[in-house]
Amino acid sequence: AVEVGLLCNPVKVIPPSQQVKYCGFIFDTVGAPQLRPPPAKRSRAHCKITYLRSFDQTCVPRLSLVVVAGVLESMVDATPARTGHTFLRRLYDSIWATEPPTHFTARDRYYTTVALTNSAWSDLEWWQRTLADDFCRQARPSRTATIIAHCGDGSGTGTGGTDHEIGNPNQNSTEPCEPGQMWMGTWAAHVHSFSSNWRELKTLELTLQRETSRDDGRAHNATVFYFTDNLVTYYVVNNGSARNPRLQALIYRIKELE
């Protein structure tokens, strides 16, 4: 390489492998393809959160908080179902909750302190626990022959849905799948003042609660499709966050169930 004028840095030259570092992530194709953050990056982020938590909750340097939030955001794509983005929403809300004085420049604002809410503080704790594990996001579930389809609707005075399983949880079994099931309910009186978006999102949460409470665990490592005619539900679940506090509270529970 030197003879032809090339300089090869051993740190940056990696031989052919099934675990390749690229764009800040490790692409692991040993089994089901996985995306994971490099161990060194996880360790640095964990130390940065530990440093932040050494401050008083009511007086955290804004600049340090912004840097940590940016580092954590860079690892969101490696968290299962991009759940990490959900656990950054309240952190961002705390960072930009107050308007700076009119005489402040954009740079001056970063040299102030932030009072973190309890919920934002708990989100930092969630990230610290997650970084302590070797987390990853799989490209596909391990049980690819099992697909579970749910349809839900809850925008009116009631809620309900249907589910149908395509494929068998026991892939070696010749037994037919169980028939589709239907469930329904009526919203309590105090829910009638809530928006239709909240009711549609709550219907999704109820659907996942029913699925995870099953004794056979058919959804574990399988693909679940949820069909809805509500665009807000589609976008806030995929994005992992919502500006409305009521919707955001549901998103947290939905992501945990997912």
Short mmCIF file of C-alpha atoms in Angstrom, two decimals:
data_model
loop_
_atom_site.label_atom_id
_atom_site.label_comp_id
_atom_site.label_asym_id
_atom_site.label_seq_id
_atom_site.Cartn_x
_atom_site.Cartn_y
_atom_site.Cartn_z
CA ALA A 1 0.00 0.00 0.00
CA VAL A 2 2.85 2.40 0.84
CA GLU A 3 4.56 1.65 -2.47
CA VAL A 4 1.51 2.85 -4.44
CA GLY A 5 1.04 5.90 -2.24
CA LEU A 6 -1.74 4.75 0.10
CA LEU A 7 -1.75 5.28 3.84
CA CYS A 8 -3.72 2.66 5.79
CA ASN A 9 -4.64 3.50 9.38
CA PRO A 10 -4.96 0.18 11.28
CA VAL A 11 -7.70 1.70 13.45
CA LYS A 12 -9.87 2.38 10.39
CA VAL A 13 -9.08 -0.70 8.31
CA ILE A 14 -11.33 -3.65 9.15
CA PRO A 15 -11.05 -7.06 7.48
CA PRO A 16 -14.18 -8.75 6.10
CA SER A 17 -16.48 -9.53 9.00
CA GLN A 18 -20.14 -10.10 9.91
CA GLN A 19 -19.86 -7.31 12.49
CA VAL A 20 -18.98 -4.10 10.69
CA LYS A 21 -18.88 -0.59 12.14
CA TYR A 22 -20.47 1.94 9.82
CA CYS A 23 -21.92 5.43 10.38
CA GLY A 24 -21.60 5.16 14.15
CA PHE A 25 -23.32 1.77 14.46
CA ILE A 26 -22.32 -1.88 14.35
CA PHE A 27 -24.13 -3.91 11.69
CA ASP A 28 -24.26 -7.46 13.01
CA THR A 29 -25.33 -10.16 10.52
CA VAL A 30 -24.20 -13.23 12.46
CA GLY A 31 -27.84 -14.22 13.08
CA ALA A 32 -30.87 -12.07 12.42
CA PRO A 33 -29.45 -8.72 11.22
CA GLN A 34 -29.03 -6.33 14.13
CA LEU A 35 -28.07 -2.71 14.62
CA ARG A 36 -26.20 -1.92 17.81
CA PRO A 37 -24.09 0.99 19.14
CA PRO A 38 -20.36 0.38 19.63
CA PRO A 39 -19.46 -0.53 23.25
CA ALA A 40 -17.15 2.49 23.56
CA LYS A 41 -19.96 4.83 22.51
CA ARG A 42 -22.35 3.25 25.03
CA SER A 43 -19.76 3.59 27.77
CA ARG A 44 -19.10 7.27 27.02
CA ALA A 45 -22.81 8.07 26.96
CA HIS A 46 -23.30 6.24 30.26
CA CYS A 47 -20.52 8.31 31.85
CA LYS A 48 -22.02 11.55 30.54
CA ILE A 49 -25.39 10.74 32.13
CA THR A 50 -23.63 9.91 35.39
CA TYR A 51 -21.96 13.32 35.23
CA LEU A 52 -25.31 15.04 34.63
CA ARG A 53 -26.93 13.23 37.53
CA SER A 54 -24.19 14.52 39.84
CA PHE A 55 -25.82 17.97 39.62
CA ASP A 56 -28.82 19.09 41.59
CA GLN A 57 -32.00 18.31 39.64
CA THR A 58 -33.07 21.95 39.80
CA CYS A 59 -29.81 23.35 38.45
CA VAL A 60 -28.44 21.35 35.51
CA PRO A 61 -26.15 23.13 32.98
CA ARG A 62 -28.14 23.57 29.77
CA LEU A 63 -25.12 23.13 27.52
CA SER A 64 -24.21 19.79 29.12
CA LEU A 65 -27.82 18.65 28.85
CA VAL A 66 -28.01 19.55 25.16
CA VAL A 67 -24.77 17.67 24.44
CA VAL A 68 -26.00 14.53 26.25
CA ALA A 69 -29.38 14.69 24.51
CA GLY A 70 -27.62 14.88 21.14
CA VAL A 71 -25.41 11.88 21.93
CA LEU A 72 -28.41 9.84 23.05
CA GLU A 73 -30.40 10.87 19.97
CA SER A 74 -27.59 9.51 17.80
CA MET A 75 -28.19 6.04 19.29
CA VAL A 76 -31.99 6.02 18.99
CA ASP A 77 -32.00 3.93 15.80
CA ALA A 78 -30.27 1.09 17.66
CA THR A 79 -32.90 0.91 20.43
CA PRO A 80 -35.71 -1.67 20.02
CA ALA A 81 -38.59 -0.10 18.06
CA ARG A 82 -36.70 3.24 18.34
CA THR A 83 -38.01 3.47 21.90
CA GLY A 84 -35.10 5.72 22.84
CA HIS A 85 -36.70 8.63 21.01
CA THR A 86 -39.77 8.35 23.23
CA PHE A 87 -37.58 8.63 26.32
CA LEU A 88 -36.03 11.87 25.07
CA ARG A 89 -39.23 13.84 24.53
CA ARG A 90 -39.57 15.08 28.11
CA LEU A 91 -35.86 15.89 28.19
CA TYR A 92 -36.26 18.20 25.18
CA ASP A 93 -39.36 19.74 26.76
CA SER A 94 -37.30 20.60 29.85
CA ILE A 95 -34.42 22.04 27.81
CA TRP A 96 -36.62 24.47 25.89
CA ALA A 97 -39.42 24.96 28.43
CA THR A 98 -38.63 28.60 29.21
CA GLU A 99 -38.01 31.52 26.88
CA PRO A 100 -34.70 33.36 27.39
CA PRO A 101 -34.62 37.05 28.37
CA THR A 102 -34.90 39.37 25.39
CA HIS A 103 -31.32 40.64 25.81
CA PHE A 104 -29.93 37.08 25.56
CA THR A 105 -28.29 35.96 22.34
CA ALA A 106 -28.72 32.39 21.09
CA ARG A 107 -25.27 31.60 22.49
CA ASP A 108 -26.01 33.11 25.91
CA ARG A 109 -28.92 30.76 26.43
CA TYR A 110 -26.65 27.71 26.45
CA TYR A 111 -24.76 29.08 29.44
CA THR A 112 -27.79 28.99 31.73
CA THR A 113 -29.15 26.20 33.92
CA VAL A 114 -32.25 24.04 33.60
CA ALA A 115 -34.61 22.71 36.25
CA LEU A 116 -35.40 19.15 35.15
CA THR A 117 -38.83 17.76 35.86
CA ASN A 118 -39.14 14.43 37.67
CA SER A 119 -40.32 12.79 34.45
CA ALA A 120 -37.30 14.08 32.50
CA TRP A 121 -35.03 12.90 35.31
CA SER A 122 -36.63 9.44 35.13
CA ASP A 123 -36.02 9.40 31.35
CA LEU A 124 -32.31 9.91 32.01
CA GLU A 125 -32.46 6.99 34.44
CA TRP A 126 -34.12 4.85 31.74
CA TRP A 127 -31.30 5.66 29.32
CA GLN A 128 -28.67 4.89 31.92
CA ARG A 129 -30.21 1.47 32.61
CA THR A 130 -30.50 0.78 28.87
CA LEU A 131 -26.89 1.77 28.18
CA ALA A 132 -25.74 -0.68 30.85
CA ASP A 133 -27.07 -3.52 28.63
CA ASP A 134 -25.93 -4.59 25.18
CA PHE A 135 -29.13 -3.41 23.49
CA CYS A 136 -29.84 -3.67 19.78
CA ARG A 137 -32.61 -3.41 17.20
CA GLN A 138 -33.28 -6.43 15.02
CA ALA A 139 -34.14 -6.03 11.35
CA ARG A 140 -36.81 -8.70 11.63
CA PRO A 141 -38.34 -10.95 14.28
CA SER A 142 -36.94 -14.43 14.81
CA ARG A 143 -40.35 -16.07 14.25
CA THR A 144 -40.94 -14.84 10.72
CA ALA A 145 -43.67 -17.40 9.97
CA THR A 146 -46.06 -15.85 12.51
CA ILE A 147 -47.97 -12.67 11.68
CA ILE A 148 -50.75 -11.27 13.87
CA ALA A 149 -53.14 -8.71 12.39
CA HIS A 150 -55.26 -6.37 14.52
CA CYS A 151 -57.92 -3.88 13.43
CA GLY A 152 -59.13 -1.29 15.93
CA ASP A 153 -61.54 1.63 16.09
CA GLY A 154 -62.39 3.78 19.10
CA SER A 155 -63.24 7.29 17.92
CA GLY A 156 -66.94 7.14 18.86
CA THR A 157 -68.75 6.31 22.08
CA GLY A 158 -67.21 2.84 22.17
CA THR A 159 -64.04 0.97 21.33
CA GLY A 160 -63.19 -2.44 19.97
CA GLY A 161 -61.23 -4.47 17.52
CA THR A 162 -60.58 -7.81 15.87
CA ASP A 163 -57.48 -9.94 15.57
CA HIS A 164 -56.41 -12.73 13.29
CA GLU A 165 -53.31 -14.89 13.32
CA ILE A 166 -51.53 -15.84 10.10
CA GLY A 167 -49.14 -18.70 10.73
CA ASN A 168 -48.82 -20.86 13.81
CA PRO A 169 -46.86 -19.96 16.98
CA ASN A 170 -45.45 -23.47 16.89
CA GLN A 171 -43.91 -23.48 13.44
CA ASN A 172 -43.43 -27.25 13.53
CA SER A 173 -47.08 -27.85 14.29
CA THR A 174 -49.62 -28.92 11.70
CA GLU A 175 -52.55 -27.73 13.82
CA PRO A 176 -54.63 -24.94 12.23
CA CYS A 177 -54.55 -21.45 13.72
CA GLU A 178 -57.33 -20.41 16.04
CA PRO A 179 -60.15 -18.34 14.49
CA GLY A 180 -60.12 -14.57 14.69
CA GLN A 181 -61.48 -12.92 17.83
CA MET A 182 -63.47 -9.73 18.40
CA TRP A 183 -63.68 -7.48 21.46
CA MET A 184 -65.63 -4.32 22.23
CA GLY A 185 -66.39 -1.90 25.03
CA THR A 186 -67.98 1.44 25.90
CA TRP A 187 -66.03 4.50 26.95
CA ALA A 188 -66.62 5.80 30.47
CA ALA A 189 -68.47 9.10 30.77
CA HIS A 190 -65.37 11.16 31.61
CA VAL A 191 -63.66 9.97 28.39
CA HIS A 192 -66.27 11.64 26.16
CA SER A 193 -64.49 14.99 26.62
CA PHE A 194 -61.21 13.52 25.34
CA SER A 195 -60.26 13.89 21.70
CA SER A 196 -60.89 11.18 19.12
CA ASN A 197 -57.10 10.93 18.69
CA TRP A 198 -56.75 10.00 22.38
CA ARG A 199 -59.48 7.35 22.07
CA GLU A 200 -57.91 5.85 18.94
CA LEU A 201 -54.50 5.73 20.62
CA LYS A 202 -56.02 4.26 23.79
CA THR A 203 -57.63 1.56 21.64
CA LEU A 204 -54.17 0.59 20.41
CA GLU A 205 -52.92 0.40 24.00
CA LEU A 206 -55.87 -1.82 24.97
CA THR A 207 -55.15 -4.04 21.96
CA LEU A 208 -51.53 -4.51 22.98
CA GLN A 209 -52.56 -5.17 26.58
CA ARG A 210 -54.84 -7.97 25.38
CA GLU A 211 -52.06 -9.40 23.24
CA THR A 212 -49.38 -9.36 25.93
CA SER A 213 -51.73 -10.86 28.54
CA ARG A 214 -52.26 -14.02 26.48
CA ASP A 215 -50.93 -17.20 28.07
CA ASP A 216 -49.52 -18.59 24.82
CA GLY A 217 -47.28 -15.55 24.19
CA ARG A 218 -47.93 -15.80 20.47
CA ALA A 219 -46.69 -12.27 19.74
CA HIS A 220 -43.24 -12.81 21.28
CA ASN A 221 -40.62 -12.29 18.55
CA ALA A 222 -43.41 -12.18 15.94
CA THR A 223 -44.73 -9.42 13.69
CA VAL A 224 -47.89 -7.59 14.75
CA PHE A 225 -49.77 -5.43 12.25
CA TYR A 226 -52.23 -2.86 13.56
CA PHE A 227 -54.70 -1.30 11.12
CA THR A 228 -56.30 2.06 11.93
CA ASP A 229 -57.97 4.87 9.99
CA ASN A 230 -56.47 7.50 12.32
CA LEU A 231 -53.40 9.25 10.88
CA VAL A 232 -52.40 10.80 14.22
CA THR A 233 -52.10 7.33 15.77
CA TYR A 234 -49.96 6.21 12.84
CA TYR A 235 -47.54 9.11 13.02
CA VAL A 236 -47.13 9.54 16.78
CA VAL A 237 -46.54 5.81 17.33
CA ASN A 238 -43.97 5.62 14.54
CA ASN A 239 -42.27 8.83 15.68
CA GLY A 240 -42.42 7.79 19.31
CA SER A 241 -43.53 11.18 20.61
CA ALA A 242 -46.43 13.63 20.62
CA ARG A 243 -46.76 17.26 21.67
CA ASN A 244 -50.02 16.63 23.49
CA PRO A 245 -49.21 15.46 27.07
CA ARG A 246 -52.17 13.05 27.15
CA LEU A 247 -51.09 11.39 23.92
CA GLN A 248 -47.47 11.29 25.08
CA ALA A 249 -48.50 9.48 28.27
CA LEU A 250 -50.17 6.81 26.12
CA ILE A 251 -47.10 6.57 23.87
CA TYR A 252 -44.93 5.65 26.86
CA ARG A 253 -47.21 2.75 27.78
CA ILE A 254 -47.59 1.62 24.15
CA LYS A 255 -43.81 1.54 23.62
CA GLU A 256 -43.32 -0.45 26.83
CA LEU A 257 -45.91 -2.99 25.67
CA GLU A 258 -44.29 -3.12 22.23
#
